[in-house]
Coordinates of C-alpha atoms and ligand atoms in Angstrom, one line a residue:
M709 CA 84.0 33.9 152.1
Q710 CA 80.6 32.9 150.7
M711 CA 81.2 29.3 149.6
G712 CA 78.5 28.4 147.1
V713 CA 74.8 27.8 147.6
M714 CA 73.9 26.5 151.1
P715 CA 71.2 23.9 151.5
P716 CA 67.8 25.3 152.7
L717 CA 67.6 25.4 156.4
S718 CA 64.6 25.3 158.6
F719 CA 64.4 26.5 162.1
S720 CA 62.0 26.7 164.9
I721 CA 60.5 30.2 164.8
C722 CA 60.3 32.7 167.5
R723 CA 56.7 33.4 168.4
F724 CA 57.2 36.9 169.7
T725 CA 57.3 38.7 166.3
A726 CA 53.9 40.3 166.6
L727 CA 54.7 41.6 170.1
L728 CA 58.0 42.9 169.0
L729 CA 56.5 44.8 166.1
L730 CA 53.9 46.3 168.4
L731 CA 56.6 47.3 170.8
L732 CA 58.8 48.9 168.1
S733 CA 55.9 50.8 166.5
T734 CA 55.1 52.4 169.8
F735 CA 58.6 53.5 170.5
P736 CA 58.4 57.2 171.3
C737 CA 59.7 59.2 168.4
R738 CA 59.2 62.9 169.3
G739 CA 58.6 63.7 165.6
F740 CA 61.7 62.1 164.2
E741 CA 61.0 58.9 162.2
F742 CA 63.6 56.5 163.3
Q743 CA 62.5 53.6 161.1
E744 CA 64.4 53.8 157.8
A745 CA 66.2 56.9 158.9
T746 CA 68.9 58.0 156.4
I747 CA 72.2 59.8 157.2
D748 CA 71.0 62.9 155.4
G749 CA 67.7 62.8 157.4
I750 CA 69.6 62.3 160.6
Q751 CA 72.0 65.1 159.9
L752 CA 69.1 67.5 159.1
A753 CA 67.4 66.5 162.4
F754 CA 70.7 67.1 164.3
R755 CA 71.0 70.5 162.8
E756 CA 67.4 71.4 163.5
G757 CA 67.8 70.2 167.1
S758 CA 64.9 67.7 166.8
L759 CA 67.3 64.7 167.3
T760 CA 70.4 64.0 169.3
S761 CA 73.0 61.3 168.7
R762 CA 72.1 59.9 172.2
R763 CA 68.4 59.5 171.2
L764 CA 69.5 57.8 168.0
V765 CA 71.8 55.4 169.8
E766 CA 69.1 54.7 172.4
F767 CA 66.7 53.8 169.6
Y768 CA 69.1 51.3 168.0
L769 CA 70.0 49.8 171.4
T770 CA 66.2 49.3 171.9
Q771 CA 65.9 47.7 168.5
I772 CA 68.8 45.4 169.2
R773 CA 67.4 44.4 172.6
A774 CA 64.0 43.6 171.0
L775 CA 65.1 42.0 167.7
N776 CA 68.4 40.3 168.4
P777 CA 66.9 37.3 170.2
L778 CA 65.1 36.6 167.0
L779 CA 67.6 37.7 164.3
H780 CA 71.0 37.1 165.9
A781 CA 72.5 40.0 164.0
V782 CA 74.6 41.5 166.8
I783 CA 77.3 39.8 168.9
E784 CA 78.2 42.7 171.2
V785 CA 77.0 46.1 171.9
N786 CA 79.6 48.8 172.7
P787 CA 79.3 49.8 176.4
D788 CA 80.8 53.2 175.3
A789 CA 78.3 53.9 172.5
L790 CA 76.2 56.3 174.6
R791 CA 79.2 58.1 175.9
Q792 CA 80.5 58.5 172.3
A793 CA 77.0 59.8 171.3
D794 CA 77.1 62.3 174.2
L795 CA 80.5 63.5 173.1
A796 CA 79.2 64.0 169.5
D797 CA 76.2 65.9 170.8
R798 CA 78.5 68.2 172.9
E799 CA 80.7 68.8 169.9
R800 CA 77.8 69.7 167.7
R801 CA 76.3 72.1 170.3
S802 CA 79.7 73.8 170.9
G803 CA 80.4 74.2 167.2
R804 CA 83.9 73.1 167.9
R805 CA 84.1 70.8 164.9
P806 CA 82.4 70.6 161.5
C807 CA 79.6 68.1 162.0
G808 CA 78.8 66.7 158.6
G809 CA 78.9 63.2 157.2
L810 CA 79.2 60.5 159.8
H811 CA 79.5 62.7 162.8
G812 CA 77.2 61.2 165.5
I813 CA 76.1 58.4 163.3
P814 CA 76.0 54.9 164.9
V815 CA 77.9 52.3 162.8
L816 CA 77.9 48.6 163.5
L817 CA 81.0 46.6 162.5
K818 CA 81.4 43.0 161.4
D819 CA 83.1 41.1 164.2
N820 CA 86.3 40.6 162.2
I821 CA 87.1 44.3 162.2
A822 CA 89.3 45.2 165.1
T823 CA 88.5 47.9 167.6
R824 CA 90.8 48.7 170.5
D825 CA 88.2 49.4 173.1
R826 CA 86.0 47.2 175.3
L827 CA 84.6 45.3 172.4
N828 CA 86.0 41.9 171.4
T829 CA 87.1 41.2 167.9
T830 CA 86.6 37.4 167.3
A831 CA 85.4 36.6 163.7
G832 CA 82.5 34.9 165.6
S833 CA 84.7 32.3 167.2
F834 CA 85.3 31.6 170.9
A835 CA 89.0 31.1 170.1
L836 CA 89.6 34.8 169.9
L837 CA 87.4 35.8 172.9
G838 CA 89.5 37.8 175.3
S839 CA 92.2 38.5 172.8
K840 CA 93.5 42.1 172.7
V841 CA 94.1 43.9 169.4
P842 CA 97.0 46.3 169.2
R843 CA 95.0 49.1 167.7
D844 CA 91.9 50.0 165.8
A845 CA 91.6 48.6 162.2
G846 CA 92.5 51.3 159.6
V847 CA 88.8 51.7 158.6
V848 CA 87.8 52.1 162.2
R849 CA 90.4 54.9 162.7
R850 CA 88.8 56.7 159.8
L851 CA 85.3 56.2 161.1
R852 CA 86.3 57.6 164.5
R853 CA 88.0 60.5 162.9
A854 CA 84.8 61.2 161.0
G855 CA 83.0 61.3 164.4
A856 CA 81.0 58.1 164.0
V857 CA 79.7 56.2 167.0
I858 CA 80.9 52.6 167.2
L859 CA 77.6 50.8 168.1
G860 CA 79.0 47.3 168.4
K861 CA 80.0 44.1 166.5
A862 CA 77.8 42.3 164.0
N863 CA 77.4 38.6 163.8
M864 CA 79.0 36.9 160.8
A865 CA 79.7 33.5 159.4
E866 CA 82.4 32.3 161.7
W867 CA 85.9 33.0 160.3
A868 CA 84.1 34.5 157.3
N869 CA 82.9 31.0 156.3
F870 CA 86.5 29.7 155.9
R871 CA 86.5 27.0 158.6
S872 CA 84.4 24.4 157.1
L873 CA 82.3 23.5 154.0
D874 CA 79.4 22.2 156.2
A875 CA 78.7 25.2 158.4
P876 CA 75.8 27.5 157.3
S877 CA 77.1 30.7 155.7
S878 CA 75.3 32.7 158.4
W879 CA 76.3 31.0 161.7
S880 CA 78.9 31.6 164.3
A881 CA 79.6 29.9 167.6
R882 CA 79.4 33.2 169.5
G883 CA 76.6 34.9 167.6
G884 CA 74.4 31.9 166.7
Q885 CA 72.4 31.4 163.5
G886 CA 71.5 34.7 161.8
R887 CA 67.9 35.0 160.5
N888 CA 66.6 36.7 157.5
P889 CA 64.2 39.5 158.8
Y890 CA 61.9 39.2 155.8
V891 CA 61.3 35.5 155.9
L892 CA 62.7 34.1 159.1
S893 CA 63.1 30.6 157.7
A894 CA 65.1 31.9 154.6
D895 CA 68.8 32.0 154.4
P896 CA 70.2 35.5 155.2
C897 CA 73.5 34.5 153.5
G898 CA 77.0 35.5 154.7
S899 CA 79.5 36.0 155.7
S900 CA 78.6 39.7 156.5
T901 CA 75.3 38.2 157.8
G902 CA 74.7 40.4 160.9
S903 CA 75.9 43.6 159.0
A904 CA 73.2 43.0 156.4
I905 CA 70.4 41.9 158.8
A906 CA 71.1 44.8 161.2
A907 CA 70.9 47.4 158.4
A908 CA 67.7 45.8 157.0
A909 CA 66.0 45.6 160.4
N910 CA 66.9 49.2 161.5
M911 CA 69.3 48.0 164.2
A912 CA 72.0 50.6 163.1
T913 CA 72.1 53.5 160.7
V914 CA 74.8 51.8 158.6
T915 CA 77.2 48.8 159.0
L916 CA 80.5 47.6 157.7
G917 CA 81.0 44.2 156.1
T918 CA 84.0 42.5 154.5
E919 CA 84.1 40.4 151.3
T920 CA 86.5 37.8 149.9
D921 CA 84.1 36.2 147.5
G922 CA 80.4 37.2 147.9
S923 CA 80.3 38.1 151.6
I924 CA 79.0 41.7 151.1
I925 CA 77.1 41.2 147.9
C926 CA 75.2 38.0 148.9
P927 CA 73.8 39.1 152.3
S928 CA 72.9 42.5 150.9
D929 CA 71.1 40.8 148.1
F930 CA 69.2 38.4 150.4
N931 CA 68.3 41.1 153.0
S932 CA 67.2 43.9 150.7
V933 CA 69.9 46.4 151.5
A934 CA 72.5 48.3 149.5
G935 CA 76.0 46.8 149.8
I936 CA 79.2 48.1 148.2
K937 CA 82.1 45.7 147.6
P938 CA 85.0 48.1 146.9
T939 CA 87.9 47.5 144.6
V940 CA 90.5 45.6 146.6
G941 CA 92.8 48.1 148.3
L942 CA 90.5 51.0 148.2
T943 CA 89.7 50.4 151.9
S944 CA 92.4 49.3 154.3
R945 CA 92.4 45.7 155.5
A946 CA 94.8 46.4 158.4
G947 CA 93.3 45.1 161.6
V948 CA 90.8 42.9 159.8
V949 CA 90.8 39.1 160.5
P950 CA 91.9 38.0 157.0
I951 CA 91.3 35.4 154.4
S952 CA 93.4 36.7 151.5
P953 CA 95.1 40.1 151.1
R954 CA 94.7 39.5 147.3
Q955 CA 90.9 39.4 147.5
D956 CA 89.7 40.8 150.9
T957 CA 88.0 44.2 150.9
V958 CA 86.0 46.2 153.5
G959 CA 82.8 47.8 152.4
P960 CA 79.6 49.5 153.7
I961 CA 76.0 48.2 153.9
G962 CA 73.0 50.5 154.3
R963 CA 69.4 50.8 153.6
T964 CA 70.1 53.3 150.8
V965 CA 72.8 53.6 148.2
S966 CA 73.4 57.2 149.5
D967 CA 74.1 56.0 153.0
A968 CA 76.5 53.3 151.8
V969 CA 78.3 55.8 149.6
Q970 CA 78.7 58.2 152.5
V971 CA 80.4 55.5 154.6
L972 CA 82.6 54.5 151.6
E973 CA 83.7 58.1 151.3
A974 CA 84.8 58.1 154.9
I975 CA 86.7 54.8 154.9
V976 CA 88.7 54.8 151.7
G977 CA 92.3 55.9 151.5
F978 CA 96.0 55.1 152.0
D979 CA 97.0 53.2 155.2
Q980 CA 100.6 52.7 156.2
R981 CA 99.7 49.3 157.6
D982 CA 98.2 48.1 154.3
A983 CA 100.6 50.2 152.3
V984 CA 101.0 48.3 149.0
A985 CA 97.3 47.7 148.2
T986 CA 96.0 51.0 149.5
K987 CA 98.7 53.0 147.7
A988 CA 98.0 51.2 144.4
A989 CA 94.2 51.8 144.7
S990 CA 94.5 55.4 145.9
K991 CA 94.7 56.5 142.3
Y992 CA 91.0 55.5 141.9
I993 CA 89.8 57.8 144.6
P994 CA 88.1 60.8 142.8
R995 CA 88.9 64.3 143.7
G996 CA 85.9 65.6 145.7
G997 CA 84.9 62.1 147.0
Y998 CA 82.1 59.8 146.0
K999 CA 78.9 61.8 147.0
Q1000 CA 79.1 63.8 143.8
F1001 CA 78.1 60.6 141.9
L1002 CA 74.7 60.4 143.7
Q1003 CA 73.0 61.6 140.6
V1004 CA 69.3 60.8 139.8
D1005 CA 70.2 60.9 136.1
G1006 CA 73.2 58.6 136.6
L1007 CA 71.9 56.0 134.1
R1008 CA 71.9 58.4 131.2
G1009 CA 74.3 57.3 128.5
K1010 CA 75.7 54.4 130.5
R1011 CA 76.5 51.3 128.5
I1012 CA 75.6 48.3 130.7
G1013 CA 76.1 44.7 129.7
I1014 CA 73.5 42.1 130.7
L1015 CA 75.2 38.9 131.7
R1016 CA 72.3 36.4 131.0
A1017 CA 74.2 33.6 132.7
F1018 CA 73.2 35.3 136.0
F1019 CA 69.6 35.7 135.1
T1020 CA 68.6 32.1 134.8
F1021 CA 65.2 32.3 136.5
P1022 CA 62.4 30.0 135.5
N1023 CA 60.0 31.3 132.9
G1024 CA 57.1 33.0 134.6
S1025 CA 58.9 33.6 137.9
V1026 CA 58.6 36.8 139.8
Q1027 CA 62.3 37.4 139.3
Q1028 CA 62.2 37.0 135.5
K1029 CA 59.3 39.5 135.2
V1030 CA 60.8 42.0 137.7
F1031 CA 64.2 42.0 136.0
E1032 CA 62.7 42.6 132.6
E1033 CA 60.8 45.6 134.1
H1034 CA 64.0 46.9 135.6
F1035 CA 65.8 46.6 132.2
N1036 CA 63.0 48.7 130.7
T1037 CA 63.2 51.3 133.5
M1038 CA 67.0 51.5 132.9
R1039 CA 66.5 52.0 129.2
Q1040 CA 63.8 54.7 129.9
K1041 CA 66.4 56.4 132.1
G1042 CA 68.8 56.6 129.2
A1043 CA 71.0 53.5 129.7
I1044 CA 72.1 51.6 126.7
L1045 CA 71.8 47.9 127.6
I1046 CA 73.9 45.4 125.6
D1047 CA 72.2 42.0 126.0
N1048 CA 73.3 38.4 126.0
L1049 CA 77.0 39.1 126.8
E1050 CA 79.2 36.2 128.0
I1051 CA 82.4 36.2 130.0
S1052 CA 85.0 33.9 128.4
N1053 CA 85.8 30.8 130.5
L1054 CA 83.0 31.6 132.9
S1055 CA 82.6 28.0 133.9
I1056 CA 86.2 27.9 134.9
I1057 CA 85.9 31.2 136.9
L1058 CA 82.9 29.9 138.7
D1059 CA 84.7 26.7 139.8
A1060 CA 87.1 27.6 142.6
A1061 CA 89.0 24.3 142.0
Q1062 CA 89.6 25.1 138.3
S1063 CA 90.1 28.9 138.5
G1064 CA 92.9 28.6 141.1
E1065 CA 90.9 30.4 143.7
E1066 CA 90.8 27.4 146.1
V1067 CA 94.5 26.7 145.9
A1068 CA 95.5 30.3 146.4
L1069 CA 93.0 31.1 149.2
L1070 CA 94.1 28.1 151.3
A1071 CA 97.8 29.2 151.3
E1072 CA 97.0 32.9 151.6
F1073 CA 94.7 32.3 154.6
K1074 CA 97.2 30.4 156.6
M1075 CA 99.9 33.1 156.1
A1076 CA 97.6 36.0 156.6
L1077 CA 95.9 34.6 159.7
N1078 CA 99.2 33.6 161.3
S1079 CA 100.4 37.1 160.7
Y1080 CA 97.2 38.7 162.1
L1081 CA 97.3 36.5 165.2
S1082 CA 101.0 37.1 165.9
E1083 CA 100.4 40.8 166.0
L1084 CA 97.7 40.7 168.7
S1085 CA 98.7 42.3 172.0
S1086 CA 97.5 39.2 173.8
S1087 CA 95.6 36.2 172.6
P1088 CA 94.7 32.6 173.6
V1089 CA 95.6 31.6 170.0
R1090 CA 98.6 32.7 168.0
S1091 CA 98.4 30.6 164.9
L1092 CA 96.0 28.6 162.7
A1093 CA 97.4 25.5 164.4
D1094 CA 96.3 26.9 167.7
V1095 CA 92.8 27.7 166.4
I1096 CA 92.5 24.1 165.1
A1097 CA 93.6 22.8 168.5
F1098 CA 91.1 25.2 170.2
N1099 CA 88.3 23.8 168.2
D1100 CA 89.3 20.3 169.0
K1101 CA 89.2 21.1 172.7
H1102 CA 85.8 23.0 172.4
R1103 CA 83.9 20.6 170.2
I1104 CA 80.5 21.4 171.7
E1105 CA 80.6 25.2 171.7
E1106 CA 82.2 25.2 168.2
R1107 CA 79.9 22.5 167.0
V1108 CA 82.8 20.5 165.6
E1109 CA 81.0 17.2 165.2
E1110 CA 78.5 18.8 162.9
F1111 CA 80.5 21.3 160.9
G1112 CA 84.1 20.1 161.3
Q1113 CA 87.0 22.3 160.2
L1114 CA 88.0 20.8 157.0
V1115 CA 89.0 24.1 155.3
F1116 CA 91.2 25.0 158.3
L1117 CA 92.9 21.5 158.0
A1118 CA 93.4 21.9 154.3
A1119 CA 94.9 25.4 154.9
Q1120 CA 97.1 24.2 157.6
N1121 CA 98.6 21.7 155.1
T1122 CA 99.8 24.4 152.8
T1123 CA 103.4 25.7 152.9
G1124 CA 103.3 29.2 151.5
I1125 CA 103.2 30.5 147.9
G1126 CA 104.9 27.8 145.9
P1127 CA 104.7 26.9 142.2
A1128 CA 101.1 25.7 142.5
E1129 CA 99.9 28.9 144.2
K1130 CA 101.9 31.1 141.8
S1131 CA 100.4 29.4 138.8
A1132 CA 96.9 29.6 140.4
I1133 CA 97.2 33.3 140.9
A1134 CA 98.5 33.8 137.4
R1135 CA 95.6 31.8 136.1
M1136 CA 93.1 34.1 137.9
T1137 CA 94.8 37.2 136.6
Q1138 CA 94.6 35.7 133.1
L1139 CA 90.9 34.7 133.5
S1140 CA 90.1 38.2 134.7
I1141 CA 91.9 40.0 131.8
Q1142 CA 90.5 37.6 129.2
G1143 CA 87.1 37.6 131.0
L1144 CA 85.5 40.7 132.5
E1145 CA 88.1 43.2 131.3
R1146 CA 88.1 42.1 127.7
L1147 CA 84.3 41.9 127.6
M1148 CA 84.0 45.4 129.0
M1149 CA 86.6 46.8 126.7
E1150 CA 85.3 45.2 123.5
N1151 CA 81.8 46.4 124.3
R1152 CA 82.9 49.7 125.7
L1153 CA 80.9 49.0 128.9
D1154 CA 80.6 51.2 131.9
A1155 CA 79.3 48.2 134.0
V1156 CA 77.8 44.8 133.9
V1157 CA 74.5 43.8 135.5
T1158 CA 73.6 40.5 137.1
G1159 CA 70.5 39.2 138.8
N1160 CA 71.8 36.6 141.2
I1161 CA 74.9 36.3 143.3
G1162 CA 76.8 34.0 141.0
V1163 CA 78.9 36.9 139.7
T1164 CA 80.8 37.3 143.0
S1165 CA 83.7 35.0 141.9
V1166 CA 84.2 37.1 138.8
L1167 CA 84.5 40.2 140.9
A1168 CA 86.5 38.3 143.6
I1169 CA 89.4 36.9 141.6
G1170 CA 89.9 40.2 139.7
G1171 CA 89.7 42.5 142.8
Y1172 CA 86.8 44.3 141.0
P1173 CA 84.1 46.3 142.7
G1174 CA 80.3 45.6 142.8
I1175 CA 77.2 47.2 144.3
S1176 CA 74.1 45.3 145.2
V1177 CA 70.8 47.2 145.3
P1178 CA 67.3 45.8 146.3
A1179 CA 65.5 44.6 143.2
G1180 CA 62.4 42.8 144.4
Y1181 CA 60.7 40.2 146.6
G1182 CA 59.7 36.7 145.7
T1183 CA 56.3 35.2 146.2
A1184 CA 57.2 34.2 149.8
G1185 CA 58.4 37.8 150.5
D1186 CA 62.0 36.8 150.2
P1187 CA 64.2 39.7 149.0
F1188 CA 66.4 39.6 145.9
G1189 CA 68.9 42.2 144.7
I1190 CA 70.5 43.4 141.5
C1191 CA 74.3 43.7 141.2
F1192 CA 76.3 46.2 139.1
G1193 CA 80.0 45.3 138.7
G1194 CA 82.9 46.8 136.8
V1195 CA 86.6 47.0 136.4
K1196 CA 88.9 48.2 139.2
G1197 CA 88.3 51.8 140.3
S1198 CA 84.9 52.0 138.5
E1199 CA 83.1 52.9 141.8
P1200 CA 82.1 56.4 140.4
K1201 CA 80.2 54.9 137.5
L1202 CA 78.8 52.1 139.6
I1203 CA 77.5 54.6 142.1
E1204 CA 75.9 56.7 139.4
I1205 CA 74.2 53.6 138.0
A1206 CA 73.2 52.1 141.3
Y1207 CA 71.9 55.3 142.8
A1208 CA 69.9 56.2 139.6
F1209 CA 68.5 52.7 139.5
E1210 CA 67.5 52.8 143.2
Q1211 CA 65.8 56.2 142.8
A1212 CA 63.9 55.1 139.7
T1213 CA 62.7 51.9 141.3
M1214 CA 62.5 52.5 145.1
V1215 CA 62.1 48.7 145.8
R1216 CA 63.2 48.5 149.4
K1217 CA 60.6 47.9 152.1
P1218 CA 61.3 47.4 155.8
P1219 CA 61.3 43.7 156.9
S1220 CA 58.0 41.9 157.4
F1221 CA 59.3 39.2 159.8
R1222 CA 57.3 36.5 158.1
K1223 CA 57.8 32.9 159.1
Ligands
NAG193 C1 84.4 40.8 175.7 O1 84.6 39.5 176.1 C2 84.8 39.4 177.5 C3 85.0 37.9 177.8 O2 86.3 37.6 177.6 C4 83.5 39.8 178.2 O3 83.6 39.8 179.6 C5 83.2 41.3 177.8 O4 81.9 41.7 178.3 C6 83.1 41.3 176.2 N1 82.9 42.7 175.8 C7 81.8 43.2 175.5 C8 81.7 44.6 175.1 O5 80.8 42.5 175.4
NAG194 C1 61.5 30.3 128.4 O1 60.8 30.8 127.3 C2 61.6 31.0 126.1 C3 60.8 31.5 125.0 O2 59.7 32.3 125.5 C4 62.3 29.7 125.7 O3 63.1 29.9 124.6 C5 63.1 29.1 126.8 O4 63.6 27.8 126.5 C6 62.2 29.0 128.1 N1 63.0 28.6 129.2 C7 62.7 27.7 130.0 C8 63.6 27.4 131.2 O5 61.6 27.1 130.0
NAG195 C1 96.9 17.1 154.7 O1 98.0 16.5 154.2 C2 98.1 15.1 154.5 C3 99.4 14.6 154.0 O2 99.6 14.9 152.7 C4 96.9 14.4 153.9 O3 96.9 13.0 154.2 C5 95.6 15.0 154.4 O4 94.5 14.4 153.7 C6 95.6 16.5 154.2 N1 94.4 17.1 154.8 C7 93.6 17.9 154.2 C8 92.4 18.3 155.0 O5 93.8 18.3 153.1
NAG196 C1 90.0 32.0 128.1 O1 89.4 31.9 126.9 C2 90.1 32.5 125.8 C3 89.3 32.4 124.6 O2 88.1 33.1 124.7 C4 91.4 31.8 125.7 O3 92.2 32.5 124.7 C5 92.2 31.9 127.0 O4 93.4 31.3 126.9 C6 91.3 31.4 128.1 N1 92.0 31.7 129.4 C7 92.2 30.8 130.3 C8 93.0 31.3 131.5 O5 91.8 29.7 130.3

């Protein structure tokens, strides 16, 4: 969970940036341009024989070795990644299986997404190191079936930022402090910190993140990448270290909307182990998948509501100017923008103590985490109480003096879904129906658009989808994104809008590693 705005942090800065950039720019490419490579470009090069999956994995491993000491985006590299790449190359050469989509594509997973292989799955915490998961997460099974190469595990805010209010939203005990590759002293946000940084800094082709409230949208926004937070239940949460089954969702992060969409297409669908949610959401999956919505004229005729509450940038700021230009571009591309819309009860929705989100998440987390931990094949910790005790015993490694574990302690105090939790959940449902849904219905909207990450709680408590796309860079070179959100199952429209916006603006630049 992304818990509000974190205080600005300053760090001592690595001095090796120039050297690293030199090193990377001289990496032998044999004609294929590895930097900013897209899935379509890679698949073309595979078909033409100018690239192998092995060469691609080798490139990302080199990037990780060079950049990770600076960026802390990756916790573990998969010792079997090259073997998987070789297998993909053999399959392609033999013509034994159709090799489209993600076949041979290296994917980096947030460290809370289980893999039953030599990689650990720890949500960034030492407490889960050495635990054995019973099986791959549902989304990982789908990735493997699609032929993807599992490159490794991405750093993240420890426990998806649900341990404490005082820890940075981009730090874990195992992975360290993630850095923003554009401005190293800037917050990279979280909790899918490493997933966004790694995509931004060309350390993987694409990555997976998870979101409970803001954890895909915020780091995507801060690191100039495209992130999709799918409707809750569209992607299976089985085998994902949880916060709340009511709000958790797994989604892709990539350098382009098209790359993210291709991953989304591969990971959606029913999963027996997350049956209720994935069955309910499977009605939203369009026949023919999601790639068909990658249309350059996707903005034409779309009714998009501007939520000005999320565009409160100072007069004369870069952001204010850039977003007005973007609105003009969207109008030129045929969108109908409905301005100055307001979501009812927004101040309640944005205050987790008032909306009910806080009460519900604390109780849901304890139950869901205990259930996840009890299903592990082996583990040093079997319950939230064990994790709390582990932290008390490992105060140095887990930086307990500084960050504490207040959220854990508050969650441990809960006793299931009682009257208070039920009423909190009912309030969130009511706020969502009276809020985003009513606004969209009354104005016949296809989507809403927002310019900072404040909207994430609106999307979170309703289980709604959102897509973040790079929108610009501030005066210091710090990236900012634009977010398109909508009602449950509106991914096809959001993809049309996000893709057409991206193609019309082409904002993204590779990172500059400024201090
Ligand atoms: C997983 O953690 C163990 C320590 O328990 C370590 O020895 C092993 O190298 C880790 N796996 C990977 C792939 O890094
Ligand atoms: C920005 O300018 C507009 C008019 O141009 C004005 O109404 C508004 O109050 C100004 N906002 C701030 C924060 O100064
Ligand atoms: C847990 O509950 C006890 C007893 O009601 C209370 O004293 C304590 O402050 C609570 N702790 C947290 C972190 O909420
Ligand atoms: C939200 O606001 C509307 C009025 O716009 C009101 O009717 C409704 O009861 C409010 N909902 C909640 C949950 O506060």
